[in-house]
XYZ file of C-alpha atoms in Angstrom:
574
model
C -23.846 20.142 17.031
C -25.698 23.430 17.259
C -28.575 23.773 14.778
C -28.031 26.356 12.035
C -30.175 27.981 9.366
C -30.326 25.875 6.202
C -29.448 27.382 2.830
C -31.235 24.646 0.930
C -28.021 23.115 -0.469
C -26.656 19.979 1.246
C -23.000 20.646 0.379
C -23.187 23.959 2.247
C -25.521 22.985 5.084
C -23.940 19.579 5.804
C -27.010 18.473 7.818
C -25.486 15.035 8.458
C -22.924 16.515 10.858
C -25.582 16.849 13.565
C -25.321 13.085 14.082
C -21.617 13.284 14.943
C -19.819 14.513 18.023
C -17.409 17.431 17.865
C -14.661 14.921 18.639
C -15.516 12.894 15.527
C -15.849 15.942 13.289
C -12.497 17.333 14.411
C -10.646 14.017 14.615
C -7.217 14.474 12.992
C -6.255 12.247 10.109
C -3.394 9.825 10.828
C -0.121 10.577 9.094
C 1.260 7.101 8.659
C 1.227 4.095 6.365
C -1.372 1.362 6.769
C 1.312 -0.917 8.230
C 2.309 1.729 10.768
C -1.331 2.267 11.667
C -2.136 -1.366 12.467
C 1.120 -1.605 14.418
C 0.301 1.469 16.499
C -3.188 0.098 17.209
C -1.898 -3.291 18.409
C 1.601 -2.870 19.856
C 0.226 -2.963 23.384
C -1.749 -6.211 23.032
C 0.436 -8.409 20.850
C -0.527 -11.538 22.776
C -4.163 -11.402 21.593
C -5.430 -13.478 18.637
C -5.237 -11.739 15.259
C -5.963 -14.455 12.697
C -7.909 -17.690 12.569
C -7.584 -19.928 9.527
C -9.311 -23.314 9.479
C -9.362 -23.162 13.275
C -5.639 -22.392 13.633
C -5.021 -19.119 15.496
C -2.137 -16.654 15.306
C -1.484 -13.821 17.721
C -0.743 -10.250 16.726
C 2.902 -10.866 17.669
C 3.051 -13.815 15.259
C 1.256 -11.868 12.535
C 3.682 -8.947 12.727
C 6.676 -11.306 12.770
C 5.414 -12.944 9.556
C 4.768 -9.542 7.988
C 8.400 -8.661 8.788
C 9.553 -11.906 7.173
C 7.536 -11.118 4.042
C 8.985 -7.593 3.900
C 12.504 -9.030 4.044
C 11.703 -11.613 1.380
C 10.299 -9.008 -1.023
C 13.304 -6.762 -0.388
C 15.543 -9.749 -1.133
C 13.970 -9.858 -4.612
C 14.920 -6.218 -5.116
C 11.439 -4.752 -4.706
C 11.749 -0.987 -4.287
C 9.533 1.789 -2.959
C 6.736 2.589 -5.396
C 7.109 -0.682 -7.326
C 3.915 -2.567 -8.144
C 3.777 -6.207 -7.069
C 0.820 -8.237 -8.305
C -1.136 -10.408 -5.878
C -3.502 -13.018 -7.297
C -4.680 -14.269 -3.930
C -7.651 -15.323 -1.830
C -8.608 -14.534 1.780
C -5.566 -16.173 3.380
C -2.940 -15.316 6.018
C -0.253 -15.045 3.322
C -2.321 -12.317 1.654
C -2.209 -10.361 4.921
C 1.560 -10.873 5.206
C 2.077 -9.818 1.560
C -0.098 -6.690 1.709
C 1.544 -5.339 4.849
C 5.032 -6.640 4.073
C 4.957 -4.746 0.784
C 3.496 -1.665 2.473
C 6.290 -1.736 5.058
C 8.900 -1.352 2.298
C 6.821 1.178 0.358
C 5.719 -1.056 -2.513
C 2.190 -1.100 -3.966
C -0.134 -4.112 -4.127
C -1.730 -4.704 -7.514
C -4.678 -6.842 -6.385
C -6.001 -9.102 -9.143
C -9.141 -11.245 -9.062
C -7.743 -14.793 -9.420
C -11.044 -16.250 -10.615
C -11.070 -14.104 -13.745
C -9.716 -15.354 -17.076
C -6.009 -15.809 -17.748
C -5.854 -13.080 -20.402
C -7.221 -10.426 -18.055
C -4.766 -11.521 -15.350
C -1.967 -11.124 -17.921
C -3.174 -7.653 -18.946
C -3.259 -6.444 -15.339
C 0.194 -7.834 -14.572
C 1.597 -6.147 -17.669
C -0.178 -2.842 -17.064
C 1.470 -2.696 -13.630
C 4.840 -3.717 -15.106
C 5.110 -6.247 -12.292
C 8.318 -8.243 -11.980
C 6.920 -10.286 -9.097
C 3.617 -12.128 -8.686
C 2.224 -13.887 -5.615
C -0.451 -16.445 -6.524
C -2.377 -19.117 -4.660
C -1.562 -22.562 -6.041
C -5.096 -23.459 -7.149
C -4.806 -20.779 -9.857
C -1.309 -21.770 -10.996
C -2.637 -23.305 -14.276
C -3.809 -19.854 -15.396
C -0.393 -18.356 -14.696
C 1.324 -21.123 -16.647
C -0.779 -20.097 -19.659
C 0.358 -16.486 -19.661
C 3.726 -16.259 -17.863
C 5.741 -16.102 -21.101
C 3.620 -13.133 -22.248
C 4.676 -11.091 -19.211
C 7.858 -9.569 -17.771
C 7.521 -11.608 -14.582
C 10.858 -12.584 -13.062
C 9.536 -14.323 -9.957
C 6.262 -16.139 -9.282
C 5.749 -17.000 -5.613
C 3.237 -19.833 -5.310
C 1.304 -20.093 -2.051
C -0.381 -23.431 -1.300
C -3.962 -22.996 -0.113
C -2.966 -25.345 2.714
C 0.089 -23.274 3.755
C -1.398 -22.015 7.046
C -3.824 -24.838 7.736
C -3.380 -26.985 10.870
C -0.881 -29.769 10.149
C -3.411 -32.622 10.087
C -5.787 -30.656 7.871
C -3.031 -29.648 5.455
C -1.960 -33.291 5.120
C -5.531 -34.383 4.441
C -6.012 -31.619 1.879
C -2.859 -32.574 -0.013
C -4.026 -36.210 -0.209
C -7.486 -35.264 -1.527
C -8.309 -32.011 -3.297
C -4.672 -30.936 -3.296
C -3.704 -33.852 -5.557
C -5.352 -32.070 -8.495
C -3.204 -28.954 -8.071
C -0.089 -29.012 -10.297
C 3.395 -28.578 -8.837
C 5.518 -25.630 -9.880
C 7.489 -26.266 -13.080
C 11.254 -26.800 -13.216
C 11.751 -23.125 -13.955
C 13.824 -20.797 -11.776
C 11.138 -18.114 -12.051
C 8.868 -20.186 -9.793
C 9.264 -20.847 -6.075
C 7.016 -21.811 -3.190
C 6.177 -19.423 -0.364
C 8.327 -21.246 2.204
C 11.399 -21.001 -0.041
C 10.655 -17.338 -0.738
C 10.469 -16.555 3.003
C 13.573 -18.616 3.842
C 15.632 -16.884 1.125
C 14.845 -13.493 2.614
C 15.756 -14.397 6.187
C 18.980 -12.378 6.257
C 17.871 -9.488 4.047
C 18.120 -5.926 5.371
C 15.225 -4.018 3.819
C 14.900 -0.255 3.721
C 11.592 0.468 5.393
C 9.428 3.198 3.919
C 8.710 6.412 5.761
C 5.297 8.012 5.416
C 4.719 10.464 2.586
C 1.349 12.059 1.987
C -0.745 10.707 -0.889
C 1.460 7.748 -1.747
C -0.400 4.722 -3.156
C -0.871 1.575 -1.107
C -2.969 -0.576 -3.450
C -4.629 -0.818 -6.828
C -8.178 -2.131 -6.672
C -10.098 -2.794 -9.872
C -13.621 -1.462 -10.120
C -16.436 -3.950 -10.586
C -17.103 -3.022 -14.200
C -20.720 -4.215 -13.890
C -21.946 -1.221 -15.923
C -18.761 -0.275 -17.776
C -15.046 -1.012 -18.273
C -13.166 -2.056 -15.134
C -10.423 0.389 -14.089
C -7.640 0.263 -11.505
C -8.293 2.700 -8.652
C -5.209 3.861 -6.750
C -5.961 3.913 -3.032
C -3.476 5.784 -0.858
C -2.355 5.095 2.677
C -4.283 8.234 3.604
C -7.579 7.098 2.098
C -7.403 3.780 3.957
C -6.402 5.224 7.345
C -9.208 7.787 7.012
C -11.630 4.899 6.485
C -10.395 3.308 9.710
C -10.809 6.469 11.788
C -14.317 6.871 10.400
C -15.126 3.306 11.400
C -14.130 3.958 14.998
C -16.518 6.912 15.229
C -19.263 5.804 12.828
C -19.451 2.133 13.880
C -18.519 2.421 17.558
C -19.448 -1.161 18.477
C -15.896 -2.365 17.747
C -14.075 -3.653 20.816
C -10.631 -5.166 21.081
C -10.617 -8.965 21.118
C -14.000 -9.437 19.452
C -14.509 -11.799 16.536
C -14.731 -10.746 12.869
C -15.763 -13.093 10.048
C -13.927 -12.173 6.830
C -15.792 -13.513 3.804
C -15.224 -10.666 1.320
C -12.205 -11.109 -1.001
C -9.145 -8.848 -0.746
C -9.238 -7.787 -4.404
C -12.283 -5.527 -3.915
C -12.190 -2.312 -1.870
C -14.950 -3.581 0.423
C -12.885 -6.654 1.271
C -9.474 -4.977 1.484
C -10.593 -2.073 3.693
C -13.332 -3.682 5.793
C -11.858 -7.186 5.950
C -8.079 -6.822 5.755
C -7.545 -3.449 7.432
C -10.221 -2.161 9.817
C -10.491 -5.416 11.850
C -6.753 -5.191 12.603
C -7.021 -1.480 13.443
C -9.669 -2.432 16.013
C -7.646 -5.328 17.438
C -10.207 -7.947 16.437
C -9.726 -11.676 15.900
C -10.143 -12.074 12.135
C -11.434 -15.426 10.841
C -10.377 -15.813 7.196
C -12.574 -17.820 4.812
C -10.559 -18.386 1.604
C -13.327 -19.849 -0.554
C -16.668 -18.427 0.474
C -19.897 -20.026 -0.738
C -22.977 -17.828 -0.106
C -25.170 -20.876 0.546
C -22.900 -21.712 3.512
C -23.186 -18.278 5.129
C -25.597 -19.476 7.823
C -23.323 -22.435 8.614
C -20.306 -20.135 8.981
C -22.170 -17.674 11.218
C -23.369 -20.452 13.523
C -19.937 -22.085 13.610
C -17.761 -19.029 14.236
C -20.284 -16.834 16.101
C -18.803 -13.553 14.828
C -19.502 -10.284 16.583
C -18.930 -8.493 13.287
C -19.412 -9.431 9.644
C -19.761 -7.516 6.388
C -21.325 -8.735 3.175
C -23.730 -7.981 0.354
C -27.522 -8.075 0.826
C -27.882 -11.516 -0.762
C -25.844 -13.086 2.065
C -28.047 -11.691 4.829
C -31.235 -12.411 2.910
C -30.068 -16.018 2.583
C -29.346 -16.116 6.331
C -32.832 -14.827 7.138
C -34.391 -17.465 4.877
C -32.212 -20.323 6.105
C -33.886 -23.226 7.852
C -30.473 -24.109 9.291
C -30.638 -21.362 11.923
C -33.863 -22.721 13.386
C -34.351 -21.460 16.928
C -30.665 -20.795 17.570
C -29.746 -17.415 19.023
C -27.771 -14.800 17.123
C -27.258 -12.556 20.132
C -23.492 -12.540 19.491
C -23.991 -10.379 16.359
C -23.218 -6.715 17.062
C -22.349 -5.283 13.653
C -23.889 -6.971 10.627
C -23.076 -4.585 7.793
C -24.336 -4.783 4.231
C -23.249 -2.828 1.181
C -22.135 -3.259 -2.398
C -25.625 -3.848 -3.817
C -29.254 -2.801 -3.443
C -31.103 -3.680 -0.243
C -34.835 -3.373 -0.767
C -36.783 -1.867 2.133
C -39.011 -4.943 2.276
C -35.966 -7.225 2.470
C -34.427 -5.019 5.138
C -37.576 -5.276 7.268
C -37.543 -9.063 6.839
C -33.880 -9.326 7.920
C -34.417 -7.062 10.936
C -37.436 -9.061 12.055
C -35.360 -12.244 11.706
C -32.581 -10.716 13.825
C -35.055 -9.665 16.501
C -36.661 -13.112 16.639
C -33.208 -14.684 17.080
C -32.078 -12.543 19.985
C -29.964 -9.987 18.127
C -30.130 -6.576 19.830
C -29.240 -4.641 16.689
C -30.684 -4.034 13.239
C -28.671 -4.543 10.081
C -26.314 -1.656 9.295
C -26.025 -0.316 5.770
C -23.437 1.517 3.789
C -23.032 2.840 0.300
C -19.864 3.630 -1.530
C -17.574 2.834 -4.380
C -14.001 1.771 -4.979
C -13.182 5.355 -5.954
C -14.110 6.511 -2.426
C -12.124 3.770 -0.691
C -15.338 1.732 -0.224
C -17.968 3.166 2.167
C -18.958 6.823 1.779
C -22.263 6.666 3.671
C -23.270 4.662 6.716
C -26.194 4.207 9.092
C -24.138 5.530 11.979
C -27.033 5.818 14.449
C -30.539 4.424 14.797
C -31.860 7.892 13.942
C -30.493 7.661 10.392
C -30.940 3.911 9.902
C -34.185 4.289 7.970
C -35.377 1.328 5.864
C -34.673 1.985 2.200
C -31.968 4.555 2.885
C -28.187 4.174 2.865
C -27.675 6.415 5.886
C -25.668 9.628 6.074
C -22.242 10.646 4.718
C -19.356 9.389 6.807
C -17.908 12.273 8.748
C -14.885 12.764 6.457
C -17.151 12.740 3.375
C -19.138 15.538 1.761
C -22.064 14.859 -0.576
C -23.975 16.986 -3.051
C -26.717 16.192 -5.562
C -26.435 17.755 -9.011
C -28.430 17.977 -12.198
C -26.722 15.379 -14.388
C -27.103 17.526 -17.510
C -26.288 21.035 -16.226
C -24.068 20.289 -13.230
C -26.141 22.639 -11.072
C -26.452 21.661 -7.409
C -29.950 20.594 -6.402
C -31.772 21.025 -3.111
C -33.245 18.571 -0.645
C -35.489 15.699 -1.771
C -34.688 16.356 -5.446
C -33.309 13.468 -7.482
C -30.001 13.943 -9.260
C -26.507 12.510 -9.568
C -24.668 12.004 -6.284
C -21.228 13.582 -6.074
C -18.772 12.960 -3.242
C -15.507 14.309 -1.978
C -13.402 13.717 1.096
C -10.294 12.207 2.637
C -10.979 8.650 1.459
C -11.035 9.551 -2.246
C -8.760 7.640 -4.610
C -5.698 9.248 -6.186
C -7.068 8.419 -9.635
C -7.204 5.509 -12.053
C -3.822 3.926 -12.664
C -2.380 5.096 -16.008
C -5.804 6.244 -17.195
C -6.047 10.029 -17.088
C -8.949 10.168 -19.537
C -11.187 7.984 -17.366
C -9.987 9.753 -14.214
C -11.031 13.125 -15.632
C -14.520 11.793 -16.332
C -15.043 10.805 -12.714
C -12.910 13.266 -10.716
C -13.943 16.814 -11.611
C -13.136 20.178 -10.110
C -16.277 22.153 -9.256
C -16.718 25.928 -8.889
C -16.233 25.550 -5.123
C -12.605 24.627 -5.835
C -12.972 21.028 -4.624
C -12.505 17.876 -6.689
C -15.643 15.736 -6.601
C -16.233 12.110 -7.560
C -19.189 11.754 -9.926
C -20.737 8.489 -8.801
C -23.015 7.757 -11.749
C -25.779 7.056 -9.242
C -29.099 8.853 -9.015
C -30.288 9.662 -5.506
C -31.435 12.395 -3.172
C -30.860 13.716 0.334
C -33.455 14.672 2.944
C -33.169 17.766 5.141
C -31.885 15.430 7.884
C -28.925 14.423 5.721
C -30.243 10.914 5.009
C -29.464 9.610 1.513
C -31.595 7.424 -0.737
C -30.280 5.764 -3.879
C -32.694 5.577 -6.809
C -30.557 3.795 -9.399
C -27.452 3.824 -11.545
C -27.585 6.328 -14.392
C -26.392 3.543 -16.675
C -29.197 1.258 -15.481
C -31.879 3.713 -16.534
C -34.064 2.215 -19.268
C -35.445 4.427 -22.028
C -38.692 2.872 -23.238
C -39.656 2.838 -26.934
C -41.900 5.842 -26.259
C -38.922 7.818 -24.882
C -40.002 7.617 -21.204
C -37.217 7.027 -18.639
C -37.724 4.120 -16.231
C -35.676 3.355 -13.104
C -35.332 -0.452 -12.689
C -34.811 -0.391 -8.910
C -38.212 1.247 -8.379
C -39.859 -1.604 -10.280
C -37.811 -4.157 -8.344
C -38.841 -2.651 -5.025
C -42.561 -2.970 -5.869
C -42.476 -6.359 -7.617
C -40.542 -7.936 -4.741
C -43.328 -6.919 -2.353
C -45.786 -9.172 -4.235
C -46.479 -12.290 -2.102
C -45.644 -14.606 -4.994
C -42.214 -13.119 -5.683
C -39.008 -14.156 -3.931
C -36.638 -11.946 -5.929
C -36.636 -9.696 -8.958
C -34.186 -7.832 -11.200
C -35.093 -5.469 -14.040
C -33.048 -4.699 -17.152
C -33.709 -3.131 -20.520
C -34.054 -5.750 -23.262
C -33.880 -5.082 -27.021
C -37.037 -3.783 -28.666
C -38.327 -6.594 -30.936
C -39.616 -3.988 -33.387
C -36.016 -2.802 -33.881
C -37.056 0.725 -33.049
C -35.561 3.109 -30.516
C -35.694 2.314 -26.840
C -35.645 -0.865 -24.790
C -38.218 -2.983 -23.023
C -37.976 -2.810 -19.194
C -38.133 -6.512 -18.361
C -38.597 -7.993 -14.900
C -36.789 -11.280 -14.278
C -38.652 -12.964 -11.441
C -37.848 -15.756 -8.999
C -41.133 -17.044 -7.569
C -41.723 -18.026 -3.962
C -41.566 -21.716 -3.101
C -44.853 -23.386 -3.908
C -45.897 -20.769 -6.492
C -46.312 -21.628 -10.156
C -44.720 -19.457 -12.827
C -47.790 -18.965 -14.993
C -49.421 -16.206 -16.999
C -51.969 -15.680 -14.234
C -49.175 -14.757 -11.848
C -47.748 -12.308 -14.399
C -51.143 -10.627 -14.716
C -51.443 -10.336 -10.960
C -47.912 -8.919 -10.588
C -48.657 -6.386 -13.319
C -51.900 -5.290 -11.605
C -50.067 -5.105 -8.277
C -47.320 -2.929 -9.821
C -49.819 -0.454 -11.252
C -51.240 0.137 -7.776
C -47.916 1.509 -6.551
C -46.303 2.879 -9.724
C -47.417 5.139 -12.587
C -48.512 3.027 -15.528
C -45.516 3.981 -17.689
C -43.100 3.103 -14.854
C -44.015 -0.586 -14.577
C -42.265 -3.435 -16.387
C -43.354 -3.997 -19.984
C -42.366 -7.676 -19.917
C -41.915 -10.422 -17.327
C -39.771 -13.519 -17.348
C -39.411 -16.298 -14.794
C -35.981 -17.635 -13.827
C -34.944 -20.218 -11.226
C -32.475 -17.791 -9.669
C -30.867 -14.453 -10.423
C -27.296 -14.635 -11.719
C -24.716 -13.181 -9.339
C -21.234 -11.823 -9.876
C -18.288 -13.461 -8.141
C -18.748 -11.162 -5.130
C -22.494 -11.753 -4.780
C -24.017 -8.783 -6.639
C -26.846 -9.199 -9.147
C -25.227 -9.700 -12.571
C -27.294 -7.425 -14.787
C -25.026 -7.960 -17.778
C -25.825 -11.674 -17.848
C -29.553 -10.899 -17.716
C -29.198 -8.456 -20.625
C -27.600 -11.203 -22.718
C -30.427 -13.679 -22.127
C -32.451 -14.268 -25.257
């Protein structure tokens, strides 16, 4: 793009556009449903592999046939356009068939985290007024606890072994599967095979595209507040796919994708269950992902593309299992969803280089409310350690004064606000919370207020400082940003990992004590002498009032179910 005179305001200057071609900037948005989009992307290569599950492969032709069968089966139950069907599922082929089968008939997926407690599952089923639930059999006991407190008319139970190879399914049923209860003698319950067979002769009415119709409800993480159901439209998801083609151009038909992120988070649904199919990739589904087995999975499946949170890639870089084996098959290793310290990023990139990988780790930043990724390290020029890259080309970003709402200039810290084609429709049945996050600005546009503090350079590169809600106000009234402490403490040679939270003031006065929870390097002893040295080290790189006021040693940092640092658990530690 031609250089232009800067006004000093990122939302007007849009300096990030210089990284994109005119073709990308002017790329039209698709006008179709997510089902129609993956069909249009793959109709000419239906013979190629689409799914791999425990080694068993399915072609795109087989995948679409099973999606059609699911659409008929849901229609047979009377599911109508706009109706919300709850899915309490893992990363399985039947989840793919359900998501796209429902989309084909115009229904909306209410995606529920199956590992949460039974009461929360009940609340989310009831909030969606779901008549139908699809659930993987290992979580059937939770459903049995709450089914009579819902309006559910049909519960479709999917065995975890449903799509396994025959010999593996038989072995599973004789071992771990023996502990899974059978469905009760209740006509509300049926197995997936029966559900599909009953719909064989149904004649569904397929949905035609309408702008801004919802495709899915994804619940926000709730790590710093109450979880809410974000309505993602067909348009927001197809816009994400078009961005991926231009912003992450190393996606080639027939390549291998390793899907380890669950479908009930935006990151997993969009980057694991949608974009790989738009690109015609072979998608390996891992239903129960264990972070400690990430290196084993990478070496076994040799993916060209994989997305995850920083902890997964840090574990890979520290794994003795990789040894001298080459990772030259990795083309796109993308991290997001949590902080990636610059020092950790350098370590991962050095590890990649030493193991034959031609590329550095790619980073993104986003939120459920923006359909997942809103920034990305689209080119080497903007892939700067410590940054989260530039806005995706359908996204606009501004930085505002959190108190006054005034837009700030370059390199000035403030709250990040975003708008663009991938934005959610709003929170489901929660106008009050929607109005707090989606606000109309004087420029006439509706902007998402992220709750994150960051800044943008004159080159359009964005840096995240911290969550507004993570800010710790010390007893003396001084504001401290935990991530800045974490960045410095983690650079100490005796520290493997660190997380900082505000702990109650023992004097029962105002303010909290910024406390660093530290995991020491192997071979180091967690002693007072190490604390003193870490404190001295911190004061070299931070102002004295910006360092931690207390230090605690832990064996490991608690993580949420999707691999993020669980700050709430740390705050509850005595």
